[in-house]
mmCIF file of C-alpha atoms in Angstrom:
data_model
loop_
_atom_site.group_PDB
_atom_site.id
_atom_site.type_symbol
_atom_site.label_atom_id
_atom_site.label_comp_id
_atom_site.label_asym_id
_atom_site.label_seq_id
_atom_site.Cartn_x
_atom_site.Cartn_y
_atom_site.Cartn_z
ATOM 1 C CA UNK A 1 127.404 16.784 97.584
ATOM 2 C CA UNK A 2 123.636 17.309 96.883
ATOM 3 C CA UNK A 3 122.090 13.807 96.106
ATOM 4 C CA UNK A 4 118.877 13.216 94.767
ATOM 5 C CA UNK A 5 116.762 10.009 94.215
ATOM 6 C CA UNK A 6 114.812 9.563 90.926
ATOM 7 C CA UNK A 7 112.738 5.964 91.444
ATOM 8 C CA UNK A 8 110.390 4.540 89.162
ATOM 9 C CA UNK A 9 109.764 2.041 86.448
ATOM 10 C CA UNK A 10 110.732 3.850 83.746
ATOM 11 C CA UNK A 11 108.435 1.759 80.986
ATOM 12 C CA UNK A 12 109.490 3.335 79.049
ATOM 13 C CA UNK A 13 111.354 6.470 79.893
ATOM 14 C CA UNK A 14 109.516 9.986 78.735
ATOM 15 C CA UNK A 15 110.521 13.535 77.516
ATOM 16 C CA UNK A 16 108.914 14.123 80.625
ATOM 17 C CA UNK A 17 111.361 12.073 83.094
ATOM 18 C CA UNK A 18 113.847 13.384 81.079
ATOM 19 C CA UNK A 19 113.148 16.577 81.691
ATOM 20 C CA UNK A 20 112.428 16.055 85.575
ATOM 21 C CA UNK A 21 116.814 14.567 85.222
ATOM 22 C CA UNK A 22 117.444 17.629 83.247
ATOM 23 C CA UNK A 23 116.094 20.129 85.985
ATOM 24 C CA UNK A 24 116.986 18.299 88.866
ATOM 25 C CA UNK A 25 121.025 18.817 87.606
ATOM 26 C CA UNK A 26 120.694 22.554 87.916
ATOM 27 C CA UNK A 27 119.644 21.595 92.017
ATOM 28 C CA UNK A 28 121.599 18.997 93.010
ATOM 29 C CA UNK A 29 125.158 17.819 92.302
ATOM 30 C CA UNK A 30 124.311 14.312 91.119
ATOM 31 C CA UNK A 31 120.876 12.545 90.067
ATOM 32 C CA UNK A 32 120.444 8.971 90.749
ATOM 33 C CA UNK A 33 117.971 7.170 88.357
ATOM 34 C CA UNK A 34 116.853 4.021 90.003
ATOM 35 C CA UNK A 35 114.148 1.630 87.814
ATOM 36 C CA UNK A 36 112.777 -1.207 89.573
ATOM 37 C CA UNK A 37 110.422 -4.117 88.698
ATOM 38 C CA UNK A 38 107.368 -5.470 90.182
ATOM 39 C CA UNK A 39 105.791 -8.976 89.759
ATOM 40 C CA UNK A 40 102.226 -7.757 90.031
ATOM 41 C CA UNK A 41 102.682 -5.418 87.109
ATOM 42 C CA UNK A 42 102.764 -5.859 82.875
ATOM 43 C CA UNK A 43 106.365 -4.160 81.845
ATOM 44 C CA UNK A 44 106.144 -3.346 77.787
ATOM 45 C CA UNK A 45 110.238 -3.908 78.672
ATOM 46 C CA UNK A 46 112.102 -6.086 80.618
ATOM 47 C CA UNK A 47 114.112 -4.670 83.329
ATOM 48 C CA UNK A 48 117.671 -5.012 81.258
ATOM 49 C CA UNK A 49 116.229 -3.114 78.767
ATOM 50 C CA UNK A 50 114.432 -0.367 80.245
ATOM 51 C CA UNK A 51 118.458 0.159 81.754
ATOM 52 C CA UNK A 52 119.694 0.051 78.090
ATOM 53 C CA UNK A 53 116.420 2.731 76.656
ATOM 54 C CA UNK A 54 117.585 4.824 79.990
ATOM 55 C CA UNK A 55 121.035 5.253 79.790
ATOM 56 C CA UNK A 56 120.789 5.382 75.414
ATOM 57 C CA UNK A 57 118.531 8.125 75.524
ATOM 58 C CA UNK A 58 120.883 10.417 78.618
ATOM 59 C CA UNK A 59 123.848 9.742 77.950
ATOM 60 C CA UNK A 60 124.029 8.695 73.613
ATOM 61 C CA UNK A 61 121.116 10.968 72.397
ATOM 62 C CA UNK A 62 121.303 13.780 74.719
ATOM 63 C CA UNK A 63 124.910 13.488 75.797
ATOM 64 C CA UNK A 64 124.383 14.215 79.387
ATOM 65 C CA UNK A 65 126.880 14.331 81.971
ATOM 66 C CA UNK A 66 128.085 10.314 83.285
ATOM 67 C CA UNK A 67 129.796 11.964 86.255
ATOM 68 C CA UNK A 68 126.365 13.981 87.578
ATOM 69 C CA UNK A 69 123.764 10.598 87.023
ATOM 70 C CA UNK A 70 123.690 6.820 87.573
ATOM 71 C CA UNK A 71 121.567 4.534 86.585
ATOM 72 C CA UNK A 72 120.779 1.316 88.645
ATOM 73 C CA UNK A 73 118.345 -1.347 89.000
ATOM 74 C CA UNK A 74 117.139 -1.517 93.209
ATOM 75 C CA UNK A 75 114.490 -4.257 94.404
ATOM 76 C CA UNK A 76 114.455 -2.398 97.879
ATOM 77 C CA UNK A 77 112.544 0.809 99.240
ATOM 78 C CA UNK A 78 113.486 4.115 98.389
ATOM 79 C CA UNK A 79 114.467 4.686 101.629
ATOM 80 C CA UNK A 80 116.888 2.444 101.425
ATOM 81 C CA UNK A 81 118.542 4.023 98.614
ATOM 82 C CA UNK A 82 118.817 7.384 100.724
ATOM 83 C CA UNK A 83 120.768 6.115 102.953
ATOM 84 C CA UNK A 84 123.046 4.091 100.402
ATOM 85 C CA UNK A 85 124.083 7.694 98.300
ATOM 86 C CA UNK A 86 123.552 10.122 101.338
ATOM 87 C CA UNK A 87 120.466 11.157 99.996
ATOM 88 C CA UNK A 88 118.134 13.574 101.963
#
């Protein structure tokens, strides 16, 4: 299984991340969408809901596949995340 990592802030989540998910399903078997926060940056949302916009707008507005993309909060490097879903 193909694994990719999608990290970012997410603040809020664009038609253009969204379409980034979209096209990265046709490559790989399952996207992982990982928001973070920092406490040197402004956030317009708090982490809990950026999580709540995200996984609205796949998987209740656009109806995208649950099985092919998770959502998840990580406070660690990307890197880190790789190695947790196989991701190369």
């Amino acid at each position: 299984m193909k694994t990719a990592i999608y990290p970012g802030t997410f603040d809020p989540i664009t038609y253009g991340h969204i379409d980034v998910i979209k096209k990265s399903l046709t490559i790989f078997d399952r996207v992982v969408v990982a928001t973070t926060d920092n406490v040197n940056k402004n956030y317009y949302f708090s982490i809990n809901e950026r999580l709540d916009i995200i996984n609205n707008s796949l998987f209740n507005d656009l109806k995208l596949n649950k099985k092919k993309i998770k959502v998840i909060f990580f406070n660690n490097l990307t890197i880190d995340l790789c190695k947790i879903y196989k991701a190369n």
